[in-house]
Short mmCIF file of C-alpha atoms in Angstrom, two decimals:
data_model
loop_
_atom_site.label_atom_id
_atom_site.label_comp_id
_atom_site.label_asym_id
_atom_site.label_seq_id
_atom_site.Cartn_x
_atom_site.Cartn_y
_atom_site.Cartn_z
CA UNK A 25 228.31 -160.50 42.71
CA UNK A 26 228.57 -160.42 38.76
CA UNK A 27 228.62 -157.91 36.50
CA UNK A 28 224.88 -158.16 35.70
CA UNK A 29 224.08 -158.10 39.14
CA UNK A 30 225.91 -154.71 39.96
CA UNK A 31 224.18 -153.40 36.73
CA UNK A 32 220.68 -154.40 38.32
CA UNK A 33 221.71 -152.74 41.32
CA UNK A 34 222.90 -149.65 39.86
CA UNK A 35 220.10 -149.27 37.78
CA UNK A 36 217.35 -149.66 40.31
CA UNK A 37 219.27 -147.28 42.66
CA UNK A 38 218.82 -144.71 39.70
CA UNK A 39 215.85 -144.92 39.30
CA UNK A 40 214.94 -144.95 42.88
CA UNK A 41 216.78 -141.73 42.94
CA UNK A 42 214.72 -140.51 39.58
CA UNK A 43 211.49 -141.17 41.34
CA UNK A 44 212.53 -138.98 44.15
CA UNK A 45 213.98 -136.33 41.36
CA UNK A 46 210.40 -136.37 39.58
CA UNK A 47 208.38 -136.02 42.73
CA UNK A 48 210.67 -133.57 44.12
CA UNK A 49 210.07 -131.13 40.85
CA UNK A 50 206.49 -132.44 41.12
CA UNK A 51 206.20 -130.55 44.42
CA UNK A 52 208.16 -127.49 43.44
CA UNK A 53 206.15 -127.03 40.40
CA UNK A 54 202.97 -126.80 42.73
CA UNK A 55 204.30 -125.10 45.10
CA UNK A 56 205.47 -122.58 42.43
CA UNK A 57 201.94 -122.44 41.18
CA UNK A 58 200.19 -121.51 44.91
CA UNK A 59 203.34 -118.80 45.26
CA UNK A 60 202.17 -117.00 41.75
CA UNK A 61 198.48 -117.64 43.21
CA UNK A 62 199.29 -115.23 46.20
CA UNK A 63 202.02 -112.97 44.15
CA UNK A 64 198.99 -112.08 41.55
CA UNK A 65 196.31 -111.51 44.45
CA UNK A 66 199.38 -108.46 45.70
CA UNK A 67 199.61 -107.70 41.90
CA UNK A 68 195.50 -106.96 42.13
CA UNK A 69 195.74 -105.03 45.42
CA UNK A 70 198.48 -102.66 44.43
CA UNK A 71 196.85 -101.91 41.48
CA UNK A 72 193.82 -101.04 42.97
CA UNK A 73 195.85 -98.82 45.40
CA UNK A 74 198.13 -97.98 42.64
CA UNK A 75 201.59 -98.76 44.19
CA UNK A 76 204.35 -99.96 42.33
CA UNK A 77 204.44 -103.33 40.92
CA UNK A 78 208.26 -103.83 41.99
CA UNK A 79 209.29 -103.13 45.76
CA UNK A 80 213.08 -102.78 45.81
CA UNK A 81 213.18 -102.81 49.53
CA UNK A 82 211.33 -106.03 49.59
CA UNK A 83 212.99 -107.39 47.30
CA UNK A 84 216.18 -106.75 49.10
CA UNK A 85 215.04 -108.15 51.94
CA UNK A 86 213.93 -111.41 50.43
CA UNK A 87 217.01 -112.33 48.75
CA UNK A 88 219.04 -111.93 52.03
CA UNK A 89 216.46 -114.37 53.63
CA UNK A 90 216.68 -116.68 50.93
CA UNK A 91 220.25 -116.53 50.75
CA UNK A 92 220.58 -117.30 55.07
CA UNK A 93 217.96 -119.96 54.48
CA UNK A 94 220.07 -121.54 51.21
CA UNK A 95 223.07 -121.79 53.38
CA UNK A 96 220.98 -123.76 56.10
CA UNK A 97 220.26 -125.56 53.75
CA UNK A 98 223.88 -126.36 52.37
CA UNK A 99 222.37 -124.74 49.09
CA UNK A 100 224.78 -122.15 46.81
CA UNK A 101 223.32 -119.16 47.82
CA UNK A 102 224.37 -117.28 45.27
CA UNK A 103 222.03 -119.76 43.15
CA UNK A 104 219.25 -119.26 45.24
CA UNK A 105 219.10 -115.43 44.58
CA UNK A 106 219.54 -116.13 40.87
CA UNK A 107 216.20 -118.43 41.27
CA UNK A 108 214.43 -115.88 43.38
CA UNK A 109 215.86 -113.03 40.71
CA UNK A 110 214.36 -114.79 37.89
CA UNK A 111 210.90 -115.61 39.62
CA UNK A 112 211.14 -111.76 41.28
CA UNK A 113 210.41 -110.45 37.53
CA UNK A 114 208.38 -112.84 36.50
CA UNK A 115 206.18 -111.80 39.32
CA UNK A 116 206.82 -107.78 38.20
CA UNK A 117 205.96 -108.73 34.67
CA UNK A 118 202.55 -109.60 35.61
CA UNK A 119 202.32 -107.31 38.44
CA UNK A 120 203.11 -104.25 35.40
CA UNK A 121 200.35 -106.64 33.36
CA UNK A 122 197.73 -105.96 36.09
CA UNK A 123 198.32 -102.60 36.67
CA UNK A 124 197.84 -102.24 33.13
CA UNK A 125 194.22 -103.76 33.11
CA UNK A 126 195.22 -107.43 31.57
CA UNK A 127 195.01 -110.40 32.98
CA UNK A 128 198.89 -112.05 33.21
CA UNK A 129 199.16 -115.25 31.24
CA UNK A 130 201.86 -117.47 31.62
CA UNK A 131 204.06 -118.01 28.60
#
């Protein structure tokens, strides 16, 4: 096998691998999308029975699930609660929007 031919090989495993990549984030983006879909309809219903837009306990509670189903995954857990930190106030944010009367926007 030459040099040219390893190259060829390398390079169409990449980008084998880059499709997969792209339709992977493809997926999470949607799938990110129908989560804030259902995360806004809570944000409507506890503003209408004006609870709290955050729910510590919850919260709590979701981040030790995430973090047993990370390491099932063979996934850093400790990097799946940052992810599920960071979309946790996002999800406040508009929650505390909708409370407030406004419609969230995403930025």
């Amino acid at each position: 096998m030459s040099t040219s031919d390893t190259d060829d090989t390398v390079r169409a495993e990449l980008n084998r691998l880059r499709e997969s990549i792209d339709n992977i984030d493809a997926a999470v983006v949607h799938m990110l999308a129908e989560r804030f879909k259902c995360t806004q309809q809570v944000g409507h219903l506890k503003a209408r029975h004006h609870l709290p837009p955050a729910d510590p306990a919850r919260e709590a509670r979701q981040i030790a699930r995430l973090r047993q189903l990370a390491e099932s995954a063979n996934l850093d857990p400790a990097f799946a609660e940052k992810l599920l930190n960071f979309i946790i106030a996002e999800v406040i944010r508009h929650h505390e929007t909708i409370a407030g009367g406004a419609t969230p926007t995403e930025d």
